[in-house]
mmCIF file of C-alpha atoms and ligand atoms in Angstrom:
data_model
loop_
_atom_site.group_PDB
_atom_site.id
_atom_site.type_symbol
_atom_site.label_atom_id
_atom_site.label_comp_id
_atom_site.label_asym_id
_atom_site.label_seq_id
_atom_site.Cartn_x
_atom_site.Cartn_y
_atom_site.Cartn_z
ATOM 1 C CA MET A 63 -18.159 12.774 -5.008
ATOM 2 C CA ALA A 64 -15.705 13.336 -7.829
ATOM 3 C CA ARG A 65 -12.165 14.466 -7.904
ATOM 4 C CA ALA A 66 -11.072 16.657 -10.799
ATOM 5 C CA THR A 67 -8.657 14.847 -13.008
ATOM 6 C CA SER A 68 -5.536 16.962 -12.632
ATOM 7 C CA ALA A 69 -4.142 20.200 -11.308
ATOM 8 C CA ALA A 70 -2.593 20.996 -14.645
ATOM 9 C CA ALA A 71 -3.983 22.689 -17.711
ATOM 10 C CA PRO A 72 -7.578 23.656 -17.096
ATOM 11 C CA PRO A 73 -9.512 24.281 -20.293
ATOM 12 C CA ALA A 74 -8.511 27.418 -22.196
ATOM 13 C CA ALA A 75 -9.705 30.592 -20.478
ATOM 14 C CA PRO A 76 -12.916 31.476 -22.268
ATOM 15 C CA ALA A 77 -13.820 35.037 -21.404
ATOM 16 C CA ASP A 78 -17.037 34.201 -23.224
ATOM 17 C CA PHE A 79 -18.013 31.415 -20.795
ATOM 18 C CA ARG A 80 -21.655 31.944 -19.865
ATOM 19 C CA LEU A 81 -24.105 30.378 -17.461
ATOM 20 C CA GLU A 82 -26.802 28.256 -19.071
ATOM 21 C CA PRO A 83 -30.258 27.238 -17.847
ATOM 22 C CA GLY A 84 -29.842 24.427 -15.314
ATOM 23 C CA ASP A 85 -26.424 25.639 -14.183
ATOM 24 C CA PRO A 86 -25.782 26.128 -10.472
ATOM 25 C CA ARG A 87 -27.404 29.206 -9.004
ATOM 26 C CA HIS A 88 -25.540 28.914 -5.727
ATOM 27 C CA VAL A 89 -21.882 27.875 -5.595
ATOM 28 C CA ALA A 90 -20.175 27.373 -2.236
ATOM 29 C CA VAL A 91 -16.418 27.022 -1.882
ATOM 30 C CA ILE A 92 -14.193 25.461 0.760
ATOM 31 C CA MET A 93 -11.052 27.484 0.056
ATOM 32 C CA ASP A 94 -8.262 25.161 1.124
ATOM 33 C CA GLY A 95 -4.532 24.849 0.551
ATOM 34 C CA ASN A 96 -3.251 28.368 1.282
ATOM 35 C CA GLY A 97 -0.785 27.068 3.856
ATOM 36 C CA ARG A 98 0.503 24.205 1.683
ATOM 37 C CA TRP A 99 0.830 26.525 -1.304
ATOM 38 C CA ALA A 100 3.033 28.890 0.699
ATOM 39 C CA ARG A 101 5.121 26.146 2.363
ATOM 40 C CA ALA A 102 5.785 24.540 -1.029
ATOM 41 C CA ARG A 103 7.334 27.867 -2.035
ATOM 42 C CA GLY A 104 9.416 28.126 1.130
ATOM 43 C CA ARG A 105 7.251 30.909 2.548
ATOM 44 C CA ALA A 106 5.232 31.336 5.746
ATOM 45 C CA ARG A 107 1.621 30.120 5.696
ATOM 46 C CA VAL A 108 0.338 33.664 6.001
ATOM 47 C CA TRP A 109 1.810 34.440 2.585
ATOM 48 C CA GLY A 110 -0.579 31.827 1.207
ATOM 49 C CA HIS A 111 -3.529 33.545 2.871
ATOM 50 C CA ARG A 112 -2.561 36.835 1.224
ATOM 51 C CA ALA A 113 -2.469 35.106 -2.171
ATOM 52 C CA GLY A 114 -5.785 33.420 -1.286
ATOM 53 C CA ALA A 115 -7.362 36.816 -0.668
ATOM 54 C CA ARG A 116 -6.430 37.811 -4.246
ATOM 55 C CA THR A 117 -8.187 34.679 -5.511
ATOM 56 C CA VAL A 118 -11.274 35.707 -3.523
ATOM 57 C CA ARG A 119 -11.340 38.948 -5.502
ATOM 58 C CA ALA A 120 -10.864 37.223 -8.873
ATOM 59 C CA ILE A 121 -13.524 34.561 -8.276
ATOM 60 C CA THR A 122 -16.036 37.018 -6.844
ATOM 61 C CA THR A 123 -15.566 39.270 -9.882
ATOM 62 C CA GLU A 124 -16.024 36.333 -12.242
ATOM 63 C CA CYS A 125 -19.191 35.172 -10.463
ATOM 64 C CA ALA A 126 -20.553 38.710 -10.780
ATOM 65 C CA ARG A 127 -19.702 38.746 -14.507
ATOM 66 C CA LEU A 128 -21.475 35.409 -14.939
ATOM 67 C CA GLY A 129 -24.519 36.649 -13.049
ATOM 68 C CA LEU A 130 -24.325 33.818 -10.533
ATOM 69 C CA PRO A 131 -27.020 34.589 -7.955
ATOM 70 C CA GLU A 132 -25.173 33.300 -4.855
ATOM 71 C CA LEU A 133 -21.554 32.584 -3.922
ATOM 72 C CA THR A 134 -20.631 31.422 -0.426
ATOM 73 C CA LEU A 135 -17.000 31.276 0.686
ATOM 74 C CA TYR A 136 -15.764 29.454 3.791
ATOM 75 C CA ALA A 137 -13.404 32.173 5.015
ATOM 76 C CA PHE A 138 -12.998 31.309 8.707
ATOM 77 C CA SER A 139 -14.432 28.278 10.450
ATOM 78 C CA SER A 140 -15.331 28.111 14.127
ATOM 79 C CA GLU A 141 -12.444 25.615 14.402
ATOM 80 C CA ASN A 142 -9.893 28.001 12.859
ATOM 81 C CA TRP A 143 -9.413 29.716 16.251
ATOM 82 C CA ARG A 144 -7.212 26.710 17.115
ATOM 83 C CA ARG A 145 -4.524 27.937 14.718
ATOM 84 C CA PRO A 146 -1.427 29.743 16.020
ATOM 85 C CA ARG A 147 -2.283 33.207 17.368
ATOM 86 C CA ARG A 148 -0.128 34.903 14.767
ATOM 87 C CA GLU A 149 -1.958 33.169 11.918
ATOM 88 C CA VAL A 150 -5.392 33.975 13.380
ATOM 89 C CA GLY A 151 -4.279 37.594 13.806
ATOM 90 C CA LEU A 152 -3.141 37.775 10.186
ATOM 91 C CA LEU A 153 -6.403 36.229 8.947
ATOM 92 C CA MET A 154 -8.351 38.828 10.937
ATOM 93 C CA ARG A 155 -6.236 41.651 9.493
ATOM 94 C CA LEU A 156 -6.799 40.264 5.997
ATOM 95 C CA LEU A 157 -10.538 40.191 6.588
ATOM 96 C CA LEU A 158 -10.461 43.760 7.833
ATOM 97 C CA ARG A 159 -8.386 44.878 4.852
ATOM 98 C CA HIS A 160 -10.622 42.937 2.478
ATOM 99 C CA ALA A 161 -13.817 44.440 3.942
ATOM 100 C CA VAL A 162 -12.458 47.956 3.420
ATOM 101 C CA GLY A 163 -10.155 47.523 0.408
ATOM 102 C CA GLU A 164 -12.576 45.473 -1.662
ATOM 103 C CA ARG A 165 -15.497 47.899 -1.287
ATOM 104 C CA ARG A 166 -14.680 49.333 -4.689
ATOM 105 C CA THR A 167 -14.642 45.850 -6.319
ATOM 106 C CA ILE A 168 -17.850 44.920 -4.527
ATOM 107 C CA MET A 169 -19.663 48.115 -5.549
ATOM 108 C CA ASP A 170 -18.301 48.185 -9.126
ATOM 109 C CA ASN A 171 -19.564 44.638 -9.644
ATOM 110 C CA GLY A 172 -22.930 45.121 -7.957
ATOM 111 C CA VAL A 173 -22.106 42.454 -5.380
ATOM 112 C CA ARG A 174 -24.127 42.207 -2.173
ATOM 113 C CA LEU A 175 -21.918 41.178 0.743
ATOM 114 C CA ARG A 176 -23.481 39.155 3.539
ATOM 115 C CA THR A 177 -22.077 37.021 6.311
ATOM 116 C CA LEU A 178 -22.859 33.641 7.748
ATOM 117 C CA GLY A 179 -21.728 32.697 11.223
ATOM 118 C CA ASP A 180 -21.328 34.116 14.702
ATOM 119 C CA LEU A 181 -19.676 37.500 14.255
ATOM 120 C CA GLU A 182 -19.755 38.263 18.010
ATOM 121 C CA ALA A 183 -16.383 36.594 18.566
ATOM 122 C CA LEU A 184 -14.580 38.573 15.848
ATOM 123 C CA PRO A 185 -12.397 41.550 16.792
ATOM 124 C CA VAL A 186 -14.608 44.647 17.030
ATOM 125 C CA ALA A 187 -12.866 46.464 14.153
ATOM 126 C CA VAL A 188 -13.236 43.487 11.816
ATOM 127 C CA ARG A 189 -16.888 43.159 12.639
ATOM 128 C CA ARG A 190 -17.513 46.880 12.255
ATOM 129 C CA GLU A 191 -15.874 47.103 8.808
ATOM 130 C CA VAL A 192 -17.482 43.896 7.520
ATOM 131 C CA GLU A 193 -20.891 45.105 8.704
ATOM 132 C CA ARG A 194 -20.265 48.501 7.081
ATOM 133 C CA THR A 195 -19.567 46.815 3.718
ATOM 134 C CA VAL A 196 -22.666 44.657 4.172
ATOM 135 C CA GLU A 197 -24.727 47.839 4.689
ATOM 136 C CA LEU A 198 -23.112 49.745 1.805
ATOM 137 C CA SER A 199 -23.731 46.911 -0.635
ATOM 138 C CA ALA A 200 -27.204 45.944 0.603
ATOM 139 C CA SER A 201 -29.082 47.529 -2.281
ATOM 140 C CA ASN A 202 -26.837 46.124 -5.024
ATOM 141 C CA ARG A 203 -28.614 43.771 -7.393
ATOM 142 C CA GLY A 204 -25.863 41.318 -8.374
ATOM 143 C CA THR A 205 -24.293 38.226 -6.854
ATOM 144 C CA VAL A 206 -24.858 37.712 -3.143
ATOM 145 C CA LEU A 207 -21.394 36.992 -1.730
ATOM 146 C CA ARG A 208 -21.645 35.329 1.656
ATOM 147 C CA LEU A 209 -18.514 35.095 3.715
ATOM 148 C CA ALA A 210 -18.778 32.312 6.258
ATOM 149 C CA LEU A 211 -16.978 33.816 9.264
ATOM 150 C CA ASN A 212 -16.589 32.009 12.570
ATOM 151 C CA TYR A 213 -18.965 29.546 10.961
ATOM 152 C CA GLY A 214 -19.657 25.947 11.923
ATOM 153 C CA GLY A 215 -22.439 23.816 10.459
ATOM 154 C CA ARG A 216 -23.165 21.914 13.669
ATOM 155 C CA ALA A 217 -23.240 25.131 15.709
ATOM 156 C CA GLU A 218 -25.664 26.631 13.180
ATOM 157 C CA ILE A 219 -28.030 23.658 13.456
ATOM 158 C CA ALA A 220 -27.738 23.643 17.262
ATOM 159 C CA ALA A 221 -28.553 27.370 17.370
ATOM 160 C CA ALA A 222 -31.604 26.760 15.171
ATOM 161 C CA ALA A 223 -32.732 23.941 17.501
ATOM 162 C CA ARG A 224 -32.283 26.255 20.495
ATOM 163 C CA ARG A 225 -34.396 29.017 18.936
ATOM 164 C CA ILE A 226 -37.092 26.526 17.979
ATOM 165 C CA ALA A 227 -37.134 25.153 21.544
ATOM 166 C CA GLU A 228 -37.410 28.693 22.943
ATOM 167 C CA ARG A 229 -40.328 29.450 20.646
ATOM 168 C CA ALA A 230 -42.001 26.162 21.577
ATOM 169 C CA VAL A 231 -41.639 26.958 25.291
ATOM 170 C CA ALA A 232 -43.097 30.414 24.612
ATOM 171 C CA GLY A 233 -46.084 28.735 22.941
ATOM 172 C CA GLU A 234 -45.309 30.223 19.533
ATOM 173 C CA LEU A 235 -44.629 26.904 17.832
ATOM 174 C CA ALA A 236 -46.091 23.454 18.463
ATOM 175 C CA PRO A 237 -43.643 20.512 18.351
ATOM 176 C CA ALA A 238 -45.709 19.041 15.509
ATOM 177 C CA GLN A 239 -44.878 22.127 13.436
ATOM 178 C CA VAL A 240 -41.145 21.459 13.646
ATOM 179 C CA ASP A 241 -40.435 20.095 10.200
ATOM 180 C CA GLU A 242 -37.571 20.623 7.735
ATOM 181 C CA GLY A 243 -38.993 23.965 6.661
ATOM 182 C CA ALA A 244 -39.113 25.169 10.265
ATOM 183 C CA VAL A 245 -35.493 24.170 10.871
ATOM 184 C CA ALA A 246 -34.390 25.878 7.635
ATOM 185 C CA ALA A 247 -36.271 29.019 8.672
ATOM 186 C CA HIS A 248 -34.215 29.203 11.886
ATOM 187 C CA LEU A 249 -30.774 28.832 10.306
ATOM 188 C CA HIS A 250 -28.406 31.844 10.251
ATOM 189 C CA ASP A 251 -29.716 33.202 6.920
ATOM 190 C CA PRO A 252 -33.141 31.852 5.945
ATOM 191 C CA SER A 253 -32.925 33.810 2.681
ATOM 192 C CA MET A 254 -30.000 31.669 1.542
ATOM 193 C CA SER A 255 -30.825 28.964 -0.965
ATOM 194 C CA ASP A 256 -29.205 25.542 -0.733
ATOM 195 C CA PRO A 257 -25.938 25.392 -2.660
ATOM 196 C CA ASP A 258 -26.158 23.425 -5.912
ATOM 197 C CA LEU A 259 -22.413 22.977 -6.191
ATOM 198 C CA VAL A 260 -19.799 22.760 -3.450
ATOM 199 C CA ILE A 261 -16.214 23.179 -4.626
ATOM 200 C CA ARG A 262 -13.283 22.178 -2.450
ATOM 201 C CA THR A 263 -9.743 23.077 -3.400
ATOM 202 C CA ALA A 264 -6.508 21.289 -2.397
ATOM 203 C CA GLY A 265 -7.808 17.762 -2.714
ATOM 204 C CA GLU A 266 -9.360 16.773 0.635
ATOM 205 C CA MET A 267 -12.640 14.899 0.256
ATOM 206 C CA ARG A 268 -14.588 16.232 3.228
ATOM 207 C CA LEU A 269 -17.126 18.900 4.176
ATOM 208 C CA SER A 270 -15.295 20.144 7.295
ATOM 209 C CA ASN A 271 -18.456 21.289 9.086
ATOM 210 C CA PHE A 272 -19.497 23.521 6.145
ATOM 211 C CA LEU A 273 -23.202 24.018 5.336
ATOM 212 C CA LEU A 274 -24.105 20.614 6.792
ATOM 213 C CA TRP A 275 -27.832 21.208 6.481
ATOM 214 C CA GLN A 276 -27.843 23.176 3.233
ATOM 215 C CA ALA A 277 -25.432 20.980 1.249
ATOM 216 C CA SER A 278 -27.502 17.793 1.617
ATOM 217 C CA TYR A 279 -28.117 17.504 -2.122
ATOM 218 C CA ALA A 280 -25.270 19.640 -3.448
ATOM 219 C CA GLU A 281 -22.973 18.248 -6.099
ATOM 220 C CA PHE A 282 -19.449 18.030 -4.754
ATOM 221 C CA TRP A 283 -16.403 18.854 -6.892
ATOM 222 C CA VAL A 284 -12.905 18.531 -5.504
ATOM 223 C CA THR A 285 -9.832 19.807 -7.285
ATOM 224 C CA PRO A 286 -6.199 19.251 -6.320
ATOM 225 C CA VAL A 287 -5.553 22.900 -7.219
ATOM 226 C CA GLU A 288 -4.722 24.929 -4.112
ATOM 227 C CA TRP A 289 -6.839 28.022 -3.502
ATOM 228 C CA PRO A 290 -4.152 30.608 -4.390
ATOM 229 C CA ASP A 291 -3.830 28.930 -7.820
ATOM 230 C CA PHE A 292 -7.585 28.591 -8.384
ATOM 231 C CA ARG A 293 -8.596 30.606 -11.435
ATOM 232 C CA GLU A 294 -11.758 31.487 -13.317
ATOM 233 C CA THR A 295 -11.079 28.564 -15.665
ATOM 234 C CA HIS A 296 -11.250 26.123 -12.741
ATOM 235 C CA LEU A 297 -14.644 27.543 -11.807
ATOM 236 C CA HIS A 298 -15.771 27.014 -15.400
ATOM 237 C CA GLU A 299 -14.437 23.445 -15.258
ATOM 238 C CA ALA A 300 -16.478 22.784 -12.110
ATOM 239 C CA ILE A 301 -19.626 24.171 -13.740
ATOM 240 C CA ARG A 302 -19.036 22.055 -16.868
ATOM 241 C CA GLU A 303 -18.708 18.972 -14.659
ATOM 242 C CA PHE A 304 -21.931 19.983 -12.870
ATOM 243 C CA ARG A 305 -23.686 19.953 -16.261
ATOM 244 C CA ARG A 306 -22.742 16.285 -16.635
ATOM 245 C CA ARG A 307 -24.182 15.287 -13.260
ATOM 246 C CA VAL A 308 -27.659 13.777 -12.930
ATOM 247 C CA ARG A 309 -29.323 15.013 -9.758
ATOM 248 C CA ARG A 310 -31.769 12.456 -8.397
ATOM 249 C CA TYR A 311 -32.552 13.793 -4.895
ATOM 250 C CA GLY A 312 -32.992 10.202 -3.715
ATOM 251 C CA GLY A 313 -35.395 9.349 -6.531
ATOM 252 C CA VAL A 314 -34.776 7.710 -9.875
ATOM 253 C CA VAL A 315 -34.180 9.198 -13.275
ATOM 254 C CA GLU A 316 -35.663 7.389 -16.275
ATOM 255 C CA SER A 317 -32.919 5.433 -18.019
ATOM 256 C CA GLN A 318 -31.937 6.531 -21.522
ATOM 257 C CA GLY A 319 -31.717 2.893 -22.600
ATOM 258 C CA PRO A 320 -29.827 -0.234 -21.533
ATOM 259 C CA GLY A 321 -27.274 0.789 -18.958
ATOM 260 C CA GLY A 322 -28.384 4.466 -19.169
HETATM 261 C C1 FPP W 153 -7.457 27.339 4.105
HETATM 262 O O1 FPP W 153 -6.100 27.288 3.881
HETATM 263 C C2 FPP W 153 -8.053 28.649 4.093
HETATM 264 C C3 FPP W 153 -8.487 29.352 5.198
HETATM 265 C C4 FPP W 153 -8.223 29.012 6.587
HETATM 266 C C5 FPP W 153 -9.320 30.523 5.090
HETATM 267 C C6 FPP W 153 -9.410 31.173 3.763
HETATM 268 C C7 FPP W 153 -8.851 32.517 3.855
HETATM 269 C C8 FPP W 153 -8.495 33.246 2.793
HETATM 270 C C9 FPP W 153 -8.687 32.820 1.406
HETATM 271 C C10 FPP W 153 -7.825 34.537 2.980
HETATM 272 C C11 FPP W 153 -8.667 35.691 3.388
HETATM 273 C C12 FPP W 153 -10.100 35.641 3.061
HETATM 274 C C13 FPP W 153 -10.820 36.710 2.697
HETATM 275 C C14 FPP W 153 -12.274 36.594 2.481
HETATM 276 C C15 FPP W 153 -10.182 38.000 2.492
HETATM 277 P P1 FPP W 153 -5.251 26.448 4.918
HETATM 278 O O2 FPP W 153 -4.447 27.390 5.727
HETATM 279 O O3 FPP W 153 -6.126 25.532 5.701
HETATM 280 O O4 FPP W 153 -4.343 25.614 3.970
HETATM 281 P P2 FPP W 153 -3.625 24.236 4.318
HETATM 282 O O5 FPP W 153 -4.710 23.199 4.395
HETATM 283 O O6 FPP W 153 -2.718 24.032 3.152
HETATM 284 O O7 FPP W 153 -2.907 24.408 5.607
#
């Protein structure tokens, strides 16, 4: 796990930054620090969430420009219900507004919106508008943007285990067939690939119940930059750092020479 060196001065903003072979194909982001960003400016936490929503638009647009196949954003965890009612209400309104107001951005950029998580518990209007945008964008060919909503990694794995058990009881699956592939096939979205790169903003070095199964071999990049201040250049910085990583998947990589 590596921490980015500083919050200041990311590399110059190259509009000509491009993805190269071997770059991440799926980037997942733990968008953290909205509340701290707002409090540091003497404003209510919800102000930070509004600014964070603007960053969502900018980063989604940049991922579409780059042709990144998959982007997953941790927008609302199953633990976020514990926040003050007013803050949860504002987050839900932001999601609703985003689902409707960002349709143009999503369609103009060929983005396919999908969700990850248990949408049942969301307010009906939020769910309806999010699902409408998912439908409208389903035949787009660009970046798949997954919003993790009321999402928890442990709950996702438990739900997969429950469905596997039900199928075993129904005689559709023998216990001996329950391998990693079978578990993966019962997760919320079996079409989702494992993230190659997980970015966390605002400096904490933890996964916070995000993509516990899928992120097993992801490279982790943490920046002190808070989500409202996260810019395209920070994404480029994360991808450049990814290029320097050697992914071993538990194996060994032939040394380049002594100490290599
Ligand atoms: C963490 O900041 C962020 C969230 C709880 C959710 C992210 C939500 C947004 C970016 C806004 C709306 C999203 C969409 C998709 C429109 P925090 O409040 O935990 O920050 P803190 O750690 O500084 O308190």
